PDB file of C-alpha atoms in Angstrom:
ATOM      1  CA  ASP A 660       2.764   6.303  19.371  1.00 68.00           C
ATOM      2  CA  VAL A 661       3.939   7.795  16.119  1.00 67.00           C
ATOM      3  CA  LYS A 662       1.675  10.570  14.999  1.00 88.00           C
ATOM      4  CA  VAL A 663       1.495  11.987  11.498  1.00 94.00           C
ATOM      5  CA  THR A 664      -0.937  14.851  11.118  1.00 95.00           C
ATOM      6  CA  GLN A 665      -2.167  16.634   8.036  1.00 95.00           C
ATOM      7  CA  SER A 666      -3.439  20.183   8.121  1.00 90.00           C
ATOM      8  CA  SER A 667      -6.868  19.554   6.611  1.00 91.00           C
ATOM      9  CA  ARG A 668      -9.130  16.538   6.141  1.00 93.00           C
ATOM     10  CA  TYR A 669     -11.130  18.206   3.374  1.00 95.00           C
ATOM     11  CA  LEU A 670     -10.157  21.057   1.078  1.00 96.00           C
ATOM     12  CA  VAL A 671     -11.946  22.705  -1.831  1.00 97.00           C
ATOM     13  CA  LYS A 672      -9.957  24.967  -4.160  1.00 97.00           C
ATOM     14  CA  ARG A 673     -10.515  26.638  -7.512  1.00 97.00           C
ATOM     15  CA  THR A 674      -8.634  25.918 -10.706  1.00 98.00           C
ATOM     16  CA  GLY A 675      -5.451  27.980 -10.905  1.00 97.00           C
ATOM     17  CA  GLU A 676      -5.093  28.522  -7.150  1.00 97.00           C
ATOM     18  CA  LYS A 677      -1.846  27.774  -5.354  1.00 97.00           C
ATOM     19  CA  VAL A 678      -2.495  25.060  -2.785  1.00 97.00           C
ATOM     20  CA  PHE A 679      -0.420  24.056   0.240  1.00 97.00           C
ATOM     21  CA  LEU A 680      -0.863  20.714   1.963  1.00 97.00           C
ATOM     22  CA  GLU A 681       0.973  20.423   5.260  1.00 97.00           C
ATOM     23  CA  CYS A 682       2.205  17.335   7.036  1.00 97.00           C
ATOM     24  CA  VAL A 683       3.814  17.115  10.468  1.00 97.00           C
ATOM     25  CA  GLN A 684       5.307  14.098  12.225  1.00 95.00           C
ATOM     26  CA  ASP A 685       6.347  13.933  15.850  1.00 93.00           C
ATOM     27  CA  MET A 686       8.846  11.064  15.876  1.00 86.00           C
ATOM     28  CA  ASP A 687      11.967  12.737  14.506  1.00 87.00           C
ATOM     29  CA  HIS A 688      11.841  10.626  11.336  1.00 88.00           C
ATOM     30  CA  GLU A 689      14.296  11.564   8.624  1.00 89.00           C
ATOM     31  CA  ASN A 690      12.222  10.331   5.694  1.00 91.00           C
ATOM     32  CA  MET A 691       8.864  11.752   4.619  1.00 95.00           C
ATOM     33  CA  PHE A 692       6.619  11.004   1.636  1.00 95.00           C
ATOM     34  CA  TRP A 693       3.656  12.364  -0.276  1.00 97.00           C
ATOM     35  CA  TYR A 694       1.269  10.036  -2.126  1.00 96.00           C
ATOM     36  CA  ARG A 695      -1.977  10.479  -3.951  1.00 96.00           C
ATOM     37  CA  GLN A 696      -4.667   7.829  -3.807  1.00 94.00           C
ATOM     38  CA  ASP A 697      -7.172   7.385  -6.605  1.00 93.00           C
ATOM     39  CA  PRO A 698      -9.806   4.665  -7.119  1.00 88.00           C
ATOM     40  CA  GLY A 699      -8.466   1.840  -9.238  1.00 86.00           C
ATOM     41  CA  LEU A 700      -4.932   3.237  -9.155  1.00 89.00           C
ATOM     42  CA  GLY A 701      -3.921   2.664  -5.561  1.00 89.00           C
ATOM     43  CA  LEU A 702      -1.234   4.865  -4.046  1.00 92.00           C
ATOM     44  CA  ARG A 703       1.272   6.652  -6.233  1.00 93.00           C
ATOM     45  CA  LEU A 704       4.341   8.408  -4.920  1.00 93.00           C
ATOM     46  CA  ILE A 705       4.580  12.109  -5.752  1.00 97.00           C
ATOM     47  CA  TYR A 706       7.698  13.266  -3.870  1.00 96.00           C
ATOM     48  CA  PHE A 707       9.776  12.175  -0.930  1.00 94.00           C
ATOM     49  CA  SER A 708      12.459  13.619   1.271  1.00 94.00           C
ATOM     50  CA  TYR A 709      15.366  11.876   2.934  1.00 89.00           C
ATOM     51  CA  ASP A 710      16.059  14.715   5.316  1.00 87.00           C
ATOM     52  CA  VAL A 711      15.743  18.446   5.845  1.00 90.00           C
ATOM     53  CA  LYS A 712      16.095  20.445   2.625  1.00 89.00           C
ATOM     54  CA  MET A 713      16.362  17.257   0.572  1.00 90.00           C
ATOM     55  CA  LYS A 714      13.777  16.123  -1.945  1.00 94.00           C
ATOM     56  CA  GLU A 715      13.408  13.495  -4.623  1.00 93.00           C
ATOM     57  CA  LYS A 716      10.838  13.051  -7.348  1.00 95.00           C
ATOM     58  CA  GLY A 717       8.561  10.071  -7.125  1.00 92.00           C
ATOM     59  CA  ASP A 718       6.545   8.477  -9.890  1.00 91.00           C
ATOM     60  CA  ILE A 719       4.173  11.376 -10.636  1.00 95.00           C
ATOM     61  CA  PRO A 720       5.835  14.707  -9.690  1.00 97.00           C
ATOM     62  CA  GLU A 721       4.404  16.783 -12.541  1.00 96.00           C
ATOM     63  CA  GLY A 722       2.361  19.715 -11.323  1.00 96.00           C
ATOM     64  CA  TYR A 723       3.662  19.433  -7.750  1.00 98.00           C
ATOM     65  CA  SER A 724       6.550  20.713  -5.683  1.00 97.00           C
ATOM     66  CA  VAL A 725       7.577  20.182  -2.061  1.00 97.00           C
ATOM     67  CA  SER A 726       9.313  21.955   0.770  1.00 97.00           C
ATOM     68  CA  ARG A 727      11.131  20.555   3.802  1.00 96.00           C
ATOM     69  CA  GLU A 728      12.585  23.385   5.854  1.00 95.00           C
ATOM     70  CA  LYS A 729      12.220  21.603   9.196  1.00 95.00           C
ATOM     71  CA  LYS A 730      12.629  17.951   9.963  1.00 93.00           C
ATOM     72  CA  GLU A 731       9.106  17.447  11.266  1.00 95.00           C
ATOM     73  CA  ARG A 732       7.270  19.234   8.448  1.00 97.00           C
ATOM     74  CA  PHE A 733       6.863  18.303   4.795  1.00 97.00           C
ATOM     75  CA  SER A 734       4.712  20.463   2.549  1.00 97.00           C
ATOM     76  CA  LEU A 735       3.191  19.581  -0.805  1.00 98.00           C
ATOM     77  CA  ILE A 736       2.537  22.497  -3.128  1.00 98.00           C
ATOM     78  CA  LEU A 737       0.249  22.602  -6.121  1.00 97.00           C
ATOM     79  CA  GLU A 738       1.537  25.641  -8.013  1.00 94.00           C
ATOM     80  CA  SER A 739      -1.615  26.022 -10.112  1.00 97.00           C
ATOM     81  CA  ALA A 740      -4.319  23.580  -9.149  1.00 97.00           C
ATOM     82  CA  SER A 741      -6.141  21.713 -11.894  1.00 97.00           C
ATOM     83  CA  THR A 742      -9.210  19.502 -11.813  1.00 97.00           C
ATOM     84  CA  ASN A 743      -7.128  16.393 -12.486  1.00 97.00           C
ATOM     85  CA  GLN A 744      -5.431  16.973  -9.143  1.00 98.00           C
ATOM     86  CA  THR A 745      -8.669  16.247  -7.329  1.00 98.00           C
ATOM     87  CA  SER A 746      -7.662  13.310  -5.162  1.00 97.00           C
ATOM     88  CA  MET A 747      -6.901  11.986  -1.685  1.00 96.00           C
ATOM     89  CA  TYR A 748      -3.402  13.011  -0.574  1.00 97.00           C
ATOM     90  CA  LEU A 749      -1.570  10.933   2.005  1.00 96.00           C
ATOM     91  CA  CYS A 750       1.571  11.878   3.870  1.00 96.00           C
ATOM     92  CA  ALA A 751       3.859   9.308   5.488  1.00 95.00           C
ATOM     93  CA  SER A 752       7.056   9.234   7.498  1.00 93.00           C
ATOM     94  CA  ARG A 753       9.541   6.440   7.855  1.00 88.00           C
ATOM     95  CA  THR A 754      11.303   4.917  10.756  1.00 75.00           C
ATOM     96  CA  THR A 755      15.015   4.438  10.204  1.00 71.00           C
ATOM     97  CA  GLY A 756      15.133   0.810  11.210  1.00 60.00           C
ATOM     98  CA  GLU A 757      17.486  -1.952  10.216  1.00 56.00           C
ATOM     99  CA  PRO A 758      18.291  -2.428   6.522  1.00 59.00           C
ATOM    100  CA  GLY A 759      15.341  -3.833   4.613  1.00 54.00           C
ATOM    101  CA  PHE A 760      12.851  -2.829   7.261  1.00 62.00           C
ATOM    102  CA  ASN A 761      10.923  -0.035   5.708  1.00 61.00           C
ATOM    103  CA  GLU A 762       7.757   0.647   7.650  1.00 80.00           C
ATOM    104  CA  GLN A 763       6.033   3.913   6.865  1.00 88.00           C
ATOM    105  CA  TYR A 764       3.524   5.654   9.140  1.00 89.00           C
ATOM    106  CA  PHE A 765       0.642   7.433   7.454  1.00 93.00           C
ATOM    107  CA  GLY A 766      -1.439  10.479   8.221  1.00 94.00           C
ATOM    108  CA  PRO A 767      -5.247  10.469   7.881  1.00 93.00           C
ATOM    109  CA  GLY A 768      -5.230  12.035   4.436  1.00 95.00           C
ATOM    110  CA  THR A 769      -6.496  15.246   2.847  1.00 96.00           C
ATOM    111  CA  ARG A 770      -9.299  14.953   0.346  1.00 95.00           C
ATOM    112  CA  LEU A 771      -8.732  17.783  -2.131  1.00 97.00           C
ATOM    113  CA  THR A 772     -11.384  18.866  -4.601  1.00 98.00           C
ATOM    114  CA  VAL A 773     -10.441  21.307  -7.357  1.00 98.00           C
ATOM    115  CA  THR A 774     -13.397  22.950  -9.063  1.00 97.00           C
TER     116      THR A 774
ATOM    117  CA  GLY B1251      10.852  -1.813 -12.331  1.00 82.00           C
ATOM    118  CA  ASN B1252       9.029  -2.950  -9.235  1.00 87.00           C
ATOM    119  CA  SER B1253       5.340  -3.758  -9.344  1.00 92.00           C
ATOM    120  CA  VAL B1254       2.660  -5.308  -7.165  1.00 95.00           C
ATOM    121  CA  THR B1255      -0.467  -7.039  -8.419  1.00 96.00           C
ATOM    122  CA  GLN B1256      -3.321  -7.864  -6.108  1.00 95.00           C
ATOM    123  CA  MET B1257      -6.738  -9.297  -6.744  1.00 89.00           C
ATOM    124  CA  GLU B1258      -9.475  -6.900  -7.618  1.00 85.00           C
ATOM    125  CA  GLY B1259     -12.343  -6.405  -5.256  1.00 87.00           C
ATOM    126  CA  PRO B1260     -14.619  -6.025  -3.696  1.00 94.00           C
ATOM    127  CA  VAL B1261     -14.327  -9.276  -1.838  1.00 96.00           C
ATOM    128  CA  THR B1262     -17.624  -9.958  -0.105  1.00 97.00           C
ATOM    129  CA  LEU B1263     -17.746 -12.471   2.748  1.00 97.00           C
ATOM    130  CA  SER B1264     -19.985 -13.453   5.591  1.00 97.00           C
ATOM    131  CA  GLU B1265     -18.721 -13.185   9.146  1.00 97.00           C
ATOM    132  CA  GLU B1266     -16.499 -16.119  10.194  1.00 97.00           C
ATOM    133  CA  ALA B1267     -15.618 -17.011   6.590  1.00 97.00           C
ATOM    134  CA  PHE B1268     -12.049 -17.706   5.487  1.00 97.00           C
ATOM    135  CA  LEU B1269     -10.259 -14.872   3.713  1.00 97.00           C
ATOM    136  CA  THR B1270      -7.551 -14.946   1.064  1.00 97.00           C
ATOM    137  CA  ILE B1271      -6.374 -11.875  -0.813  1.00 97.00           C
ATOM    138  CA  ASN B1272      -3.781 -12.698  -3.438  1.00 97.00           C
ATOM    139  CA  CYS B1273      -0.691 -10.582  -3.975  1.00 97.00           C
ATOM    140  CA  THR B1274       2.169 -11.186  -6.388  1.00 97.00           C
ATOM    141  CA  TYR B1275       5.130  -8.965  -7.051  1.00 96.00           C
ATOM    142  CA  THR B1276       7.944  -8.212  -9.467  1.00 95.00           C
ATOM    143  CA  ALA B1277      11.132  -6.799  -8.019  1.00 91.00           C
ATOM    144  CA  THR B1278      14.868  -6.767  -8.339  1.00 83.00           C
ATOM    145  CA  GLY B1279      16.894  -7.886  -5.378  1.00 80.00           C
ATOM    146  CA  TYR B1280      15.286  -8.942  -2.121  1.00 82.00           C
ATOM    147  CA  PRO B1281      12.528  -6.565  -1.139  1.00 88.00           C
ATOM    148  CA  SER B1282      10.617  -6.484   2.120  1.00 89.00           C
ATOM    149  CA  LEU B1283       6.878  -7.114   1.778  1.00 93.00           C
ATOM    150  CA  PHE B1284       3.995  -5.475   3.600  1.00 94.00           C
ATOM    151  CA  TRP B1285       0.251  -5.504   4.004  1.00 97.00           C
ATOM    152  CA  TYR B1286      -1.359  -2.204   4.933  1.00 96.00           C
ATOM    153  CA  VAL B1287      -5.021  -1.714   5.862  1.00 97.00           C
ATOM    154  CA  GLN B1288      -7.157   1.395   5.403  1.00 95.00           C
ATOM    155  CA  TYR B1289     -10.359   1.628   7.432  1.00 94.00           C
ATOM    156  CA  PRO B1290     -13.078   3.970   6.153  1.00 89.00           C
ATOM    157  CA  GLY B1291     -12.104   7.611   6.504  1.00 84.00           C
ATOM    158  CA  GLU B1292      -8.622   6.875   7.791  1.00 87.00           C
ATOM    159  CA  GLY B1293      -5.040   6.689   6.579  1.00 89.00           C
ATOM    160  CA  LEU B1294      -3.116   3.467   6.055  1.00 93.00           C
ATOM    161  CA  GLN B1295      -1.915   1.333   8.951  1.00 92.00           C
ATOM    162  CA  LEU B1296       0.726  -1.353   8.750  1.00 92.00           C
ATOM    163  CA  LEU B1297      -0.952  -4.732   9.257  1.00 96.00           C
ATOM    164  CA  LEU B1298       2.014  -7.073   8.908  1.00 96.00           C
ATOM    165  CA  LYS B1299       5.376  -7.413   7.237  1.00 93.00           C
ATOM    166  CA  ALA B1300       8.034  -9.907   6.162  1.00 93.00           C
ATOM    167  CA  THR B1301      11.612  -9.008   5.422  1.00 88.00           C
ATOM    168  CA  LYS B1302      13.024 -12.175   3.845  1.00 88.00           C
ATOM    169  CA  ALA B1303      11.980 -15.331   2.022  1.00 91.00           C
ATOM    170  CA  ASP B1304       9.888 -17.820   4.036  1.00 94.00           C
ATOM    171  CA  ASP B1305       9.185 -15.264   6.753  1.00 94.00           C
ATOM    172  CA  LYS B1306       5.617 -15.267   7.986  1.00 97.00           C
ATOM    173  CA  GLY B1307       4.122 -11.988   9.107  1.00 96.00           C
ATOM    174  CA  SER B1308       1.128 -12.078  11.415  1.00 97.00           C
ATOM    175  CA  ASN B1309      -1.094  -9.646  13.300  1.00 96.00           C
ATOM    176  CA  LYS B1310      -4.721  -9.550  14.524  1.00 95.00           C
ATOM    177  CA  GLY B1311      -5.352 -13.046  13.137  1.00 97.00           C
ATOM    178  CA  PHE B1312      -4.041 -12.154   9.677  1.00 98.00           C
ATOM    179  CA  GLU B1313      -1.057 -13.994   8.189  1.00 98.00           C
ATOM    180  CA  ALA B1314       1.058 -13.801   5.051  1.00 98.00           C
ATOM    181  CA  THR B1315       4.129 -15.786   4.025  1.00 97.00           C
ATOM    182  CA  TYR B1316       6.904 -14.398   1.836  1.00 96.00           C
ATOM    183  CA  ARG B1317       7.224 -16.920  -1.027  1.00 96.00           C
ATOM    184  CA  LYS B1318      10.194 -16.114  -3.206  1.00 93.00           C
ATOM    185  CA  GLU B1319       9.686 -19.072  -5.542  1.00 93.00           C
ATOM    186  CA  THR B1320       6.213 -17.888  -6.507  1.00 95.00           C
ATOM    187  CA  THR B1321       6.884 -14.165  -5.844  1.00 95.00           C
ATOM    188  CA  SER B1322       3.769 -14.038  -3.703  1.00 97.00           C
ATOM    189  CA  PHE B1323       2.623 -12.656  -0.356  1.00 97.00           C
ATOM    190  CA  HIS B1324      -1.016 -13.718  -0.009  1.00 98.00           C
ATOM    191  CA  LEU B1325      -3.014 -12.406   2.953  1.00 98.00           C
ATOM    192  CA  GLU B1326      -5.133 -14.905   4.911  1.00 98.00           C
ATOM    193  CA  LYS B1327      -7.420 -14.916   7.922  1.00 98.00           C
ATOM    194  CA  GLY B1328      -9.251 -17.914   9.236  1.00 97.00           C
ATOM    195  CA  SER B1329     -12.403 -16.166  10.438  1.00 96.00           C
ATOM    196  CA  VAL B1330     -13.225 -12.620   9.389  1.00 97.00           C
ATOM    197  CA  GLN B1331     -15.281 -10.157  11.396  1.00 97.00           C
ATOM    198  CA  VAL B1332     -17.446  -7.236  10.327  1.00 97.00           C
ATOM    199  CA  SER B1333     -14.789  -4.951  11.789  1.00 96.00           C
ATOM    200  CA  ASP B1334     -12.283  -6.279   9.215  1.00 97.00           C
ATOM    201  CA  SER B1335     -14.153  -4.452   6.449  1.00 97.00           C
ATOM    202  CA  ALA B1336     -11.548  -2.161   4.921  1.00 97.00           C
ATOM    203  CA  VAL B1337      -9.258  -1.740   1.935  1.00 96.00           C
ATOM    204  CA  TYR B1338      -6.112  -3.875   2.006  1.00 97.00           C
ATOM    205  CA  PHE B1339      -2.910  -2.882   0.196  1.00 96.00           C
ATOM    206  CA  CYS B1340       0.026  -5.114  -0.584  1.00 96.00           C
ATOM    207  CA  ALA B1341       3.359  -3.291  -0.899  1.00 94.00           C
ATOM    208  CA  LEU B1342       7.057  -3.899  -1.362  1.00 91.00           C
ATOM    209  CA  SER B1343      10.100  -1.882  -0.463  1.00 86.00           C
ATOM    210  CA  GLY B1344      12.208  -0.616  -3.282  1.00 70.00           C
ATOM    211  CA  GLY B1345      15.218   1.597  -3.648  1.00 63.00           C
ATOM    212  CA  TYR B1346      15.600   4.874  -1.794  1.00 61.00           C
ATOM    213  CA  SER B1347      13.358   3.697   1.046  1.00 73.00           C
ATOM    214  CA  THR B1348      10.245   3.950  -1.103  1.00 84.00           C
ATOM    215  CA  LEU B1349       7.268   1.609  -1.224  1.00 89.00           C
ATOM    216  CA  THR B1350       5.448   0.322  -4.290  1.00 90.00           C
ATOM    217  CA  PHE B1351       1.789  -0.392  -3.622  1.00 92.00           C
ATOM    218  CA  GLY B1352      -0.795  -2.573  -5.290  1.00 94.00           C
ATOM    219  CA  LYS B1353      -4.112  -1.025  -6.245  1.00 94.00           C
ATOM    220  CA  GLY B1354      -5.869  -2.202  -3.123  1.00 95.00           C
ATOM    221  CA  THR B1355      -8.592  -4.753  -2.458  1.00 96.00           C
ATOM    222  CA  MET B1356     -11.790  -3.785  -0.709  1.00 95.00           C
ATOM    223  CA  LEU B1357     -13.128  -6.327   1.772  1.00 97.00           C
ATOM    224  CA  LEU B1358     -16.772  -6.217   2.822  1.00 97.00           C
ATOM    225  CA  VAL B1359     -17.873  -8.511   5.646  1.00 97.00           C
ATOM    226  CA  SER B1360     -21.555  -8.908   6.408  1.00 97.00           C
ATOM    227  CA  PRO B1361     -23.038 -10.184   9.694  1.00 95.00           C
TER     228      PRO B1361
END
């Protein structure tokens, strides 16, 4: 089974802190993604990575950065946390299947609260 | 750009009732379509998928048919169970291997 793990289920940080959210997948997937999930807004893509050391901005990259130094690990960084970044953060990785087949596997999520 | 619209919830049903959750989409080209499910306290799991027009995806008693003429991918189940209570997300594949999600529909099934 594909397994995507996230470093914390719950995290509480203070405004202005630098925050690292870690994601690890064990299936040698090239593609990895970070989303945030908010009530009434669904999932929104923050950043994604095609492969090691590659990154692309998603729909809402402001206030975030990412790092992908190893294939299995994709980190989301909040340079200076703010209260409007309180949210559920979901990591996903993608199988490289046939064209048009785009299944993503998700981790359990990290619920971040910024006070 | 791509977008997905799904019915707002919560949808409240009694056990063994018929379920429909509507999903329509706007996209360029020929996207693949997905339904994901999120059980309480968990991440998203792929429920079913369809990769081309008229395909029917099915899993665990759920079905959805890719209708290009109506740009729809409605989720159906003939008889829901309490264990089906979850949030359901419709999604489509876009460029660069990304997914565009709807806002999610919460389903609550009572005994």
